[in-house]
Amino acid sequence: MNSRTGRTERIADQIHRELSEIFSGDLADPRFEVVTVTRVDLSRDLGQAKVHFVASSEDTPIAVLESALNRASGFFRATLSERLPLRRIPQLQFRFDRGTDNVERINTLLGRISKRRKTLSWLFGAIFGLKALFSVAAAEKLPSLERYEASFSAMGTQFTIAAYGKKRGFVASAVASAFEEVRNADLMLNHYHHGSELSLINQNAADGPWKITKPMGDLLEKCLNYSRLSGGGFDITVGPLMHIWGFSRDSGRVPSTSEITRALSVVGYRFVELDRLRETVRFLRKGVELDPGAMGKGYAVDRMVSVLREAGLKRFFISGGSSSLYAGHAPPSDERGWQVNIRSQKEGAKPVQQLYLIQESLSTSGSYEKFFEVDDTSYSHLMSPHTGNPVTGMLSVSVTAPTTLASEIWATALFVNGVEWTRQHKPEGLRVLACAIDQPCEWIY
């Protein structure tokens, strides 16, 4: 054995040992699968580590378990970086151990963790038995839900999750997996990155059908449907308008009338042809450009919600900046729900409305969020796809909806379409707080 091989095996053993301690310690919970690491195979360059594991039962499909562990790889790598004296923690790839040459060893491990699971389940059952006999006293002695909060920067904003669970380590793992979804959404929708899927669509779809992923197809299908429902108030093709007004570069300018006319000639969701059978998208005019500004954060928050729910978490609150929020079940401290304040820019910091959210989202579009001034006139980033100019007359629109994608898109669409259109055409199930500049704020149900 040469020194390089010896070092590789030594580091693999260290990773194996630390991951085993993480699974048997921080992430141990009798309600979930008991995962045991069987071996770690480290690449020669120390950059990749295949982590083989077995589980205590077949309750959870192996593919689902593998997917969950791989989504949480960021959490495991961060934890390993705190425990191991390595300059670089390798990328982790979790794989269920199906090796035929080590069946006896795997069966022995399964026997051990099955016995351990039974012991833990008996203890857990005993606790609930005590609760049934002595409800008040036992409830006081039961471990309370632990709160875990963390933030992650992406898409030009800060995403924050506050979540409750029995085991802090398990909650932390689920939150880390949720942040991985934000990173994936950013990689897909970042129109400032030339290699993102959205940028590649903008660069190529005018030349013919461009192949897209299923997640992108799902998202574009929803966006085009919202465009039709809103009468074009929301339009994913406002990219050219954002360019000529300088908002894509954060350097606002007032374009000429001819510039606006040219930009409007390539703005329109009807110029986007989506083929779900072939999973392709095509632009019907040169110059069409998709812009994720009115839906990117909402999509990312909804992906985070899905991950947390798949992990079994119910009590959580997610914020994508201050304008895109989602609340799960009520926090332990307040059965009414998660308290949020909608503030009126007319009245300074005084809350105009106080809401309690449970299993719903809240998004706000406001002319005060991003704007520039020329000759004492303010120009907002909220564009009308109909006129090619920033919307005037509205201060803000807040919308509650079942999903954050829906609330974010409708907040933009109703801001563009105005109060009167909202009164007549607002979809069922939405609560809307519309604040016009020259009128009192109004709830529209």
Coordinates of N, CA and C in Angstrom, one line a residue, residues 156-309:
G156 N -30.5 37.4 -5.2 CA -30.4 38.8 -4.8 C -31.2 39.1 -3.5
T157 N -31.5 38.1 -2.7 CA -32.2 38.3 -1.5 C -31.8 37.3 -0.5
Q158 N -32.4 37.4 0.7 CA -32.1 36.4 1.8 C -33.3 35.6 2.1
F159 N -33.2 34.3 2.0 CA -34.2 33.3 2.4 C -34.0 32.9 3.8
T160 N -35.0 32.9 4.6 CA -35.0 32.5 6.0 C -36.0 31.5 6.3
I161 N -35.7 30.5 7.1 CA -36.6 29.4 7.5 C -36.6 29.4 9.0
A162 N -37.7 29.4 9.6 CA -37.9 29.1 11.1 C -38.8 27.9 11.1
A163 N -38.3 26.8 11.8 CA -39.0 25.5 11.8 C -38.9 24.9 13.2
Y164 N -39.9 24.1 13.5 CA -40.0 23.4 14.8 C -40.0 21.9 14.5
G165 N -39.3 21.1 15.4 CA -39.3 19.7 15.3 C -38.8 19.1 16.6
K166 N -39.0 17.8 16.7 CA -38.5 17.1 18.0 C -37.0 17.1 18.1
K167 N -36.3 16.9 17.0 CA -34.8 16.9 17.1 C -34.3 18.0 16.3
R168 N -33.5 18.8 16.9 CA -32.9 20.0 16.2 C -32.0 19.6 15.0
G169 N -31.3 18.5 15.2 CA -30.4 18.0 14.1 C -31.2 17.6 12.9
F170 N -32.3 16.9 13.1 CA -33.2 16.5 12.0 C -33.8 17.7 11.3
V171 N -34.2 18.7 12.1 CA -34.8 19.9 11.5 C -33.7 20.6 10.7
A172 N -32.5 20.7 11.2 CA -31.4 21.4 10.5 C -31.1 20.7 9.2
S173 N -31.2 19.4 9.2 CA -31.0 18.6 7.9 C -32.0 19.0 6.9
A174 N -33.3 19.0 7.3 CA -34.4 19.3 6.4 C -34.3 20.7 5.9
V175 N -33.9 21.7 6.7 CA -33.7 23.1 6.3 C -32.6 23.2 5.3
A176 N -31.5 22.4 5.5 CA -30.3 22.4 4.6 C -30.8 21.9 3.2
S177 N -31.6 20.9 3.2 CA -32.2 20.3 2.0 C -33.0 21.4 1.3
A178 N -33.8 22.1 2.0 CA -34.7 23.2 1.5 C -33.8 24.2 0.8
F179 N -32.7 24.6 1.4 CA -31.8 25.6 0.9 C -31.2 25.1 -0.4
E180 N -30.9 23.8 -0.5 CA -30.4 23.2 -1.7 C -31.4 23.5 -2.9
E181 N -32.7 23.4 -2.6 CA -33.7 23.7 -3.6 C -33.6 25.1 -4.1
V182 N -33.4 26.1 -3.2 CA -33.2 27.5 -3.5 C -32.0 27.6 -4.5
R183 N -30.9 26.9 -4.1 CA -29.7 27.0 -5.0 C -30.0 26.4 -6.4
N184 N -30.8 25.3 -6.4 CA -31.1 24.8 -7.7 C -32.0 25.7 -8.5
A185 N -33.0 26.3 -7.8 CA -33.9 27.3 -8.5 C -33.1 28.5 -9.1
D186 N -32.1 28.9 -8.3 CA -31.3 30.0 -8.7 C -30.4 29.6 -10.0
L187 N -29.9 28.4 -10.0 CA -29.2 27.9 -11.1 C -30.0 27.8 -12.3
M188 N -31.3 27.5 -12.1 CA -32.2 27.4 -13.3 C -32.7 28.7 -13.8
L189 N -32.9 29.7 -12.9 CA -33.6 30.9 -13.3 C -32.8 32.2 -13.3
N190 N -31.5 32.1 -13.0 CA -30.7 33.3 -12.9 C -30.3 33.8 -14.3
H191 N -31.0 34.9 -14.7 CA -30.8 35.4 -16.1 C -29.5 36.2 -16.2
Y192 N -28.8 36.4 -15.1 CA -27.5 37.1 -15.2 C -26.4 36.1 -15.4
H193 N -26.7 34.8 -15.3 CA -25.7 33.7 -15.5 C -26.0 33.1 -16.9
H194 N -25.0 33.2 -17.8 CA -25.3 32.8 -19.2 C -25.5 31.3 -19.3
G195 N -25.1 30.5 -18.3 CA -25.3 29.1 -18.4 C -26.5 28.6 -17.8
S196 N -27.3 29.4 -17.2 CA -28.6 29.0 -16.5 C -29.6 28.5 -17.6
E197 N -30.5 27.7 -17.2 CA -31.5 27.2 -18.2 C -32.3 28.3 -18.8
L198 N -32.7 29.3 -17.9 CA -33.5 30.4 -18.4 C -32.6 31.2 -19.5
S199 N -31.4 31.5 -19.2 CA -30.5 32.2 -20.1 C -30.4 31.5 -21.4
L200 N -30.2 30.1 -21.4 CA -30.0 29.3 -22.6 C -31.3 29.4 -23.4
I201 N -32.5 29.4 -22.8 CA -33.7 29.6 -23.5 C -33.7 30.9 -24.2
N202 N -33.4 32.0 -23.5 CA -33.4 33.3 -24.1 C -32.4 33.4 -25.3
Q203 N -31.3 32.7 -25.2 CA -30.3 32.8 -26.2 C -30.7 31.9 -27.5
N204 N -31.5 30.9 -27.3 CA -31.7 29.9 -28.4 C -33.1 29.7 -28.9
A205 N -34.1 30.0 -28.1 CA -35.5 29.6 -28.4 C -36.1 30.3 -29.6
A206 N -35.5 31.5 -30.0 CA -36.0 32.2 -31.2 C -35.5 31.5 -32.5
D207 N -34.5 30.6 -32.4 CA -34.0 29.9 -33.5 C -34.7 28.6 -33.8
G208 N -35.5 28.2 -32.9 CA -36.3 26.9 -33.1 C -36.6 26.3 -31.8
P209 N -37.3 25.2 -31.7 CA -37.7 24.6 -30.5 C -36.4 24.2 -29.7
W210 N -36.4 24.6 -28.4 CA -35.3 24.4 -27.5 C -35.7 23.5 -26.4
K211 N -34.9 22.4 -26.2 CA -35.2 21.4 -25.2 C -35.1 21.9 -23.8
I212 N -36.1 21.6 -23.0 CA -36.1 22.1 -21.6 C -36.3 20.9 -20.6
T213 N -36.0 21.2 -19.4 CA -36.3 20.2 -18.3 C -37.7 20.1 -18.0
K214 N -38.2 19.1 -17.3 CA -39.6 19.0 -16.9 C -39.9 20.1 -15.9
P215 N -39.0 20.3 -14.8 CA -39.3 21.4 -13.9 C -39.5 22.8 -14.6
M216 N -38.7 23.1 -15.6 CA -38.9 24.3 -16.3 C -40.2 24.3 -17.1
G217 N -40.5 23.1 -17.7 CA -41.8 23.0 -18.5 C -43.0 23.2 -17.5
D218 N -42.9 22.7 -16.4 CA -44.0 22.8 -15.4 C -44.2 24.3 -15.0
L219 N -43.0 25.0 -14.8 CA -43.1 26.4 -14.4 C -43.6 27.3 -15.5
L220 N -43.1 27.1 -16.7 CA -43.5 27.9 -17.9 C -45.0 27.7 -18.1
E221 N -45.5 26.5 -18.0 CA -46.9 26.2 -18.2 C -47.8 27.0 -17.2
K222 N -47.4 27.0 -16.0 CA -48.1 27.7 -15.0 C -48.0 29.2 -15.3
C223 N -46.9 29.7 -15.6 CA -46.7 31.2 -15.9 C -47.6 31.6 -17.1
L224 N -47.6 30.8 -18.2 CA -48.4 31.1 -19.3 C -49.9 31.1 -19.0
N225 N -50.3 30.2 -18.1 CA -51.7 30.1 -17.7 C -52.1 31.3 -16.8
Y226 N -51.2 31.7 -15.9 CA -51.4 33.0 -15.1 C -51.5 34.2 -16.0
S227 N -50.7 34.2 -17.1 CA -50.7 35.3 -18.0 C -52.1 35.4 -18.7
R228 N -52.7 34.3 -19.1 CA -54.0 34.3 -19.7 C -55.1 34.7 -18.7
L229 N -55.0 34.2 -17.5 CA -56.0 34.5 -16.5 C -56.0 35.9 -16.1
S230 N -54.8 36.6 -16.1 CA -54.7 38.0 -15.7 C -54.8 38.9 -16.8
G231 N -55.2 38.4 -18.0 CA -55.3 39.3 -19.1 C -54.0 40.0 -19.5
G232 N -52.9 39.3 -19.2 CA -51.6 39.9 -19.6 C -51.0 40.8 -18.5
G233 N -51.7 41.0 -17.4 CA -51.2 41.8 -16.3 C -49.8 41.3 -15.8
F234 N -49.8 40.0 -15.7 CA -48.5 39.3 -15.5 C -48.0 38.8 -16.8
D235 N -46.8 39.1 -17.2 CA -46.2 38.6 -18.5 C -44.8 38.3 -18.3
I236 N -44.4 37.0 -18.5 CA -43.1 36.6 -18.3 C -42.1 37.1 -19.3
T237 N -42.6 37.8 -20.4 CA -41.7 38.2 -21.4 C -41.4 39.7 -21.3
V238 N -41.4 40.3 -20.1 CA -41.1 41.7 -20.0 C -39.7 42.1 -20.0
G239 N -38.8 41.1 -20.2 CA -37.4 41.3 -20.2 C -36.9 42.5 -21.0
P240 N -37.3 42.7 -22.3 CA -36.9 43.8 -23.0 C -37.3 45.2 -22.4
L241 N -38.4 45.2 -21.7 CA -38.8 46.5 -21.1 C -37.9 46.8 -19.9
M242 N -37.5 45.7 -19.1 CA -36.6 45.9 -18.0 C -35.3 46.4 -18.4
H243 N -34.9 46.0 -19.6 CA -33.6 46.4 -20.2 C -33.6 47.9 -20.5
I244 N -34.6 48.3 -21.3 CA -34.5 49.7 -21.8 C -34.8 50.7 -20.6
W245 N -35.4 50.3 -19.6 CA -35.6 51.2 -18.4 C -34.4 51.0 -17.4
G246 N -33.5 50.2 -17.7 CA -32.3 50.1 -16.9 C -32.4 49.3 -15.6
F247 N -33.5 48.6 -15.4 CA -33.7 47.9 -14.2 C -32.9 46.6 -14.2
S248 N -32.6 46.0 -15.3 CA -31.8 44.8 -15.4 C -30.3 45.1 -15.0
R249 N -29.9 46.4 -15.0 CA -28.5 46.7 -14.6 C -28.5 47.6 -13.4
D250 N -29.7 47.8 -12.7 CA -29.8 48.7 -11.5 C -29.2 50.1 -11.8
S251 N -29.5 50.5 -13.0 CA -29.1 51.9 -13.4 C -30.2 52.5 -14.2
G252 N -31.2 53.0 -13.5 CA -32.4 53.4 -14.2 C -32.2 54.6 -15.2
R253 N -33.0 54.6 -16.2 CA -33.0 55.6 -17.2 C -34.4 55.7 -17.9
V254 N -34.7 56.8 -18.4 CA -36.0 57.0 -19.1 C -35.8 56.8 -20.6
P255 N -36.3 55.7 -21.2 CA -36.1 55.5 -22.6 C -36.9 56.4 -23.5
S256 N -36.6 56.4 -24.8 CA -37.3 57.2 -25.7 C -38.6 56.5 -26.1
T257 N -39.5 57.2 -26.7 CA -40.8 56.6 -27.2 C -40.5 55.5 -28.2
S258 N -39.5 55.7 -29.1 CA -39.2 54.7 -30.1 C -38.6 53.4 -29.5
E259 N -37.8 53.6 -28.4 CA -37.3 52.4 -27.7 C -38.4 51.6 -27.1
I260 N -39.4 52.3 -26.5 CA -40.5 51.6 -25.9 C -41.3 50.9 -26.9
T261 N -41.5 51.5 -28.1 CA -42.3 50.9 -29.1 C -41.6 49.6 -29.6
R262 N -40.3 49.7 -29.8 CA -39.6 48.5 -30.3 C -39.6 47.4 -29.3
A263 N -39.4 47.7 -28.0 CA -39.5 46.7 -26.9 C -40.8 46.1 -26.9
L264 N -41.9 46.9 -27.0 CA -43.3 46.3 -26.9 C -43.5 45.3 -28.0
S265 N -42.9 45.5 -29.1 CA -43.1 44.6 -30.3 C -42.7 43.2 -30.0
V266 N -41.8 43.0 -29.0 CA -41.4 41.6 -28.6 C -41.8 41.2 -27.2
V267 N -42.7 41.9 -26.7 CA -43.3 41.6 -25.3 C -44.7 41.0 -25.5
G268 N -44.9 39.8 -25.0 CA -46.2 39.2 -25.1 C -46.1 37.7 -24.9
Y269 N -46.8 37.2 -23.9 CA -46.7 35.8 -23.6 C -47.2 34.9 -24.8
R270 N -48.0 35.5 -25.7 CA -48.4 34.7 -26.9 C -47.3 34.4 -27.8
F271 N -46.1 35.1 -27.6 CA -45.0 34.8 -28.5 C -44.2 33.6 -28.0
V272 N -44.6 32.9 -26.9 CA -43.9 31.8 -26.3 C -44.8 30.5 -26.6
E273 N -44.2 29.6 -27.3 CA -44.8 28.4 -27.7 C -44.2 27.2 -26.9
L274 N -45.0 26.6 -26.1 CA -44.6 25.5 -25.2 C -45.1 24.2 -25.7
D275 N -44.3 23.2 -25.8 CA -44.7 21.9 -26.2 C -44.3 20.9 -25.1
R276 N -45.3 20.5 -24.3 CA -45.1 19.7 -23.2 C -44.8 18.2 -23.6
L277 N -45.3 17.8 -24.8 CA -45.1 16.4 -25.2 C -43.6 16.2 -25.5
R278 N -43.0 17.2 -26.2 CA -41.6 17.1 -26.6 C -40.7 17.8 -25.6
E279 N -41.3 18.5 -24.6 CA -40.6 19.3 -23.6 C -39.6 20.3 -24.3
T280 N -40.2 21.2 -25.2 CA -39.5 22.2 -25.9 C -40.2 23.5 -25.7
V281 N -39.5 24.6 -25.9 CA -40.1 26.0 -25.9 C -39.5 26.7 -27.1
R282 N -40.3 27.5 -27.8 CA -39.9 28.3 -28.9 C -40.5 29.7 -28.9
F283 N -39.7 30.7 -29.2 CA -40.1 32.0 -29.3 C -40.6 32.3 -30.8
L284 N -41.7 32.9 -30.9 CA -42.2 33.2 -32.3 C -41.7 34.5 -32.9
R285 N -40.9 35.3 -32.1 CA -40.3 36.5 -32.6 C -38.9 36.6 -32.0
K286 N -38.0 37.1 -32.9 CA -36.6 37.4 -32.4 C -36.7 38.5 -31.4
G287 N -35.9 38.4 -30.3 CA -35.9 39.5 -29.3 C -36.8 39.2 -28.1
V288 N -37.6 38.2 -28.1 CA -38.4 37.8 -26.9 C -37.4 37.4 -25.8
E289 N -37.7 37.8 -24.6 CA -36.8 37.5 -23.5 C -37.7 37.2 -22.2
L290 N -37.5 36.1 -21.6 CA -38.1 35.8 -20.4 C -37.4 36.5 -19.2
D291 N -38.3 37.0 -18.3 CA -37.7 37.6 -17.1 C -38.3 37.0 -15.9
P292 N -37.5 36.5 -14.9 CA -38.0 35.8 -13.7 C -38.4 36.7 -12.6
G293 N -38.4 38.0 -12.7 CA -38.5 38.9 -11.6 C -39.8 38.7 -10.8
A294 N -40.9 38.4 -11.5 CA -42.2 38.4 -10.8 C -42.6 37.0 -10.4
M295 N -41.7 36.0 -10.5 CA -42.1 34.6 -10.1 C -41.0 33.8 -9.5
G296 N -39.7 34.2 -9.7 CA -38.6 33.4 -9.2 C -38.6 33.1 -7.8
K297 N -38.8 34.1 -6.9 CA -38.8 33.8 -5.5 C -39.9 33.0 -5.1
G298 N -41.1 33.2 -5.7 CA -42.3 32.4 -5.3 C -42.0 30.9 -5.7
Y299 N -41.4 30.7 -6.8 CA -41.1 29.3 -7.2 C -40.2 28.7 -6.2
A300 N -39.1 29.4 -5.8 CA -38.1 28.9 -4.9 C -38.7 28.6 -3.5
V301 N -39.6 29.5 -3.0 CA -40.2 29.2 -1.7 C -41.1 28.0 -1.8
D302 N -41.9 27.8 -2.9 CA -42.7 26.6 -3.0 C -41.9 25.3 -3.0
R303 N -40.7 25.4 -3.7 CA -39.9 24.2 -3.6 C -39.4 23.9 -2.2
M304 N -39.1 24.9 -1.5 CA -38.7 24.7 -0.1 C -39.8 24.1 0.7
V305 N -41.0 24.6 0.5 CA -42.2 24.1 1.2 C -42.3 22.6 1.0
S306 N -42.1 22.2 -0.3 CA -42.3 20.7 -0.6 C -41.2 19.9 0.1
V307 N -40.0 20.4 0.2 CA -38.9 19.6 0.8 C -39.2 19.5 2.3
L308 N -39.6 20.6 3.0 CA -39.9 20.5 4.4 C -41.1 19.6 4.7
R309 N -42.1 19.6 3.9 CA -43.2 18.7 4.1 C -42.8 17.2 3.8

